[in-house]
CSV table of C-alpha atoms in Angstrom, one decimal:
chain,number,residue,atom,x,y,z
A,1,UNK,CA,122.9,184.4,133.5
A,2,UNK,CA,123.1,181.1,131.7
A,3,UNK,CA,119.8,179.2,131.1
A,4,UNK,CA,121.4,176.1,132.6
A,5,UNK,CA,122.0,177.8,135.9
A,6,UNK,CA,118.4,179.2,136.0
A,7,UNK,CA,117.0,175.7,135.1
A,8,UNK,CA,119.1,173.9,137.7
A,9,UNK,CA,118.5,176.3,140.6
A,10,UNK,CA,115.7,175.8,143.1
A,11,UNK,CA,112.9,178.5,143.0
A,12,UNK,CA,109.7,179.5,144.8
A,13,UNK,CA,107.0,182.0,144.4
A,14,UNK,CA,107.8,185.0,146.6
A,15,UNK,CA,105.8,185.1,149.8
A,16,UNK,CA,104.9,188.7,148.9
A,17,UNK,CA,103.1,187.7,145.7
A,18,UNK,CA,99.6,186.4,145.0
A,19,UNK,CA,98.6,184.9,141.7
A,20,UNK,CA,95.1,185.6,140.3
A,21,UNK,CA,94.0,183.2,137.6
A,22,UNK,CA,93.0,184.8,134.3
A,23,UNK,CA,91.9,183.2,131.0
A,24,UNK,CA,95.3,184.1,129.5
A,25,UNK,CA,97.3,182.8,132.5
A,26,UNK,CA,97.5,184.9,135.6
A,27,UNK,CA,98.2,188.3,137.2
A,28,UNK,CA,100.9,188.3,139.9
A,29,UNK,CA,100.4,191.0,142.5
A,30,UNK,CA,103.4,191.9,144.6
A,31,UNK,CA,102.2,193.3,147.9
A,32,UNK,CA,105.5,194.9,148.7
A,33,UNK,CA,105.9,196.9,145.5
A,34,UNK,CA,102.2,197.0,144.6
A,35,UNK,CA,103.0,196.0,141.1
A,36,UNK,CA,101.2,193.7,138.7
A,37,UNK,CA,103.1,191.2,136.4
A,38,UNK,CA,101.4,189.2,133.7
A,39,UNK,CA,102.0,185.5,133.4
A,40,UNK,CA,101.0,185.1,129.8
A,41,UNK,CA,100.3,181.4,129.5
A,42,UNK,CA,98.5,178.9,131.7
A,43,UNK,CA,101.5,176.6,131.4
A,44,UNK,CA,103.8,179.3,132.8
A,45,UNK,CA,101.5,179.7,135.7
A,46,UNK,CA,101.6,175.9,136.3
A,47,UNK,CA,105.4,176.0,136.2
A,48,UNK,CA,105.5,178.9,138.8
A,49,UNK,CA,103.0,177.0,141.1
A,50,UNK,CA,105.1,173.8,140.9
A,51,UNK,CA,108.5,175.6,141.7
A,52,UNK,CA,108.2,175.2,145.4
A,53,UNK,CA,107.5,171.4,145.2
A,54,UNK,CA,110.4,170.7,142.8
A,55,UNK,CA,114.1,170.5,143.3
A,56,UNK,CA,114.8,172.9,140.3
A,57,UNK,CA,113.1,174.9,137.6
A,58,UNK,CA,113.8,172.2,135.1
A,59,UNK,CA,111.9,169.6,137.2
A,60,UNK,CA,109.0,172.1,137.5
A,61,UNK,CA,108.9,172.5,133.7
A,62,UNK,CA,109.0,168.7,133.1
A,63,UNK,CA,106.2,168.2,135.7
A,64,UNK,CA,104.2,170.9,133.9
A,65,UNK,CA,104.7,169.2,130.5
A,66,UNK,CA,106.8,172.0,129.0
A,67,UNK,CA,108.4,170.8,125.7
A,68,UNK,CA,112.2,170.6,126.3
A,69,UNK,CA,112.7,172.8,123.2
A,70,UNK,CA,110.9,175.5,125.1
A,71,UNK,CA,113.0,175.4,128.3
A,72,UNK,CA,115.2,178.3,127.2
A,73,UNK,CA,112.1,180.4,126.6
A,74,UNK,CA,110.7,179.5,130.0
A,75,UNK,CA,114.2,180.2,131.6
A,76,UNK,CA,114.0,183.7,130.1
A,77,UNK,CA,110.5,184.2,131.5
A,78,UNK,CA,111.7,183.0,134.9
A,79,UNK,CA,114.6,185.5,134.9
A,80,UNK,CA,112.1,188.2,134.1
A,81,UNK,CA,109.9,187.1,137.0
A,82,UNK,CA,112.9,187.1,139.3
A,83,UNK,CA,113.7,190.6,138.3
A,84,UNK,CA,110.1,191.6,139.1
A,85,UNK,CA,110.3,189.9,142.5
A,86,UNK,CA,107.6,187.4,141.6
A,87,UNK,CA,109.8,184.4,142.1
A,88,UNK,CA,113.0,183.9,144.1
A,89,UNK,CA,115.8,181.4,144.4
A,90,UNK,CA,115.8,179.1,147.4
A,91,UNK,CA,118.4,176.8,148.8
A,92,UNK,CA,118.5,173.3,147.4
A,93,UNK,CA,117.6,170.6,149.8
A,94,UNK,CA,120.6,168.6,151.0
A,95,UNK,CA,120.8,165.0,149.8
A,96,UNK,CA,119.8,162.5,152.5
């Protein structure tokens, strides 16, 4: 999948996942699959936490202060988190 699509889609933390803060970032525990996923930086954790409140992943990254040069790296991380079931796409809100 293209980075642009990932960045422009709306996302949220899966309802089956809990984040446990750690010095390196966080552990994501998926209650359905009973798996742990490492979020390796505090800034990635901040992006994941902001996803539900933003219209797209790009907005969450901007709100978290991610350097635009790093957006492709974060898009790849987001794709991995989607594959692990940590985050999921959500419908974009309709324009008023």
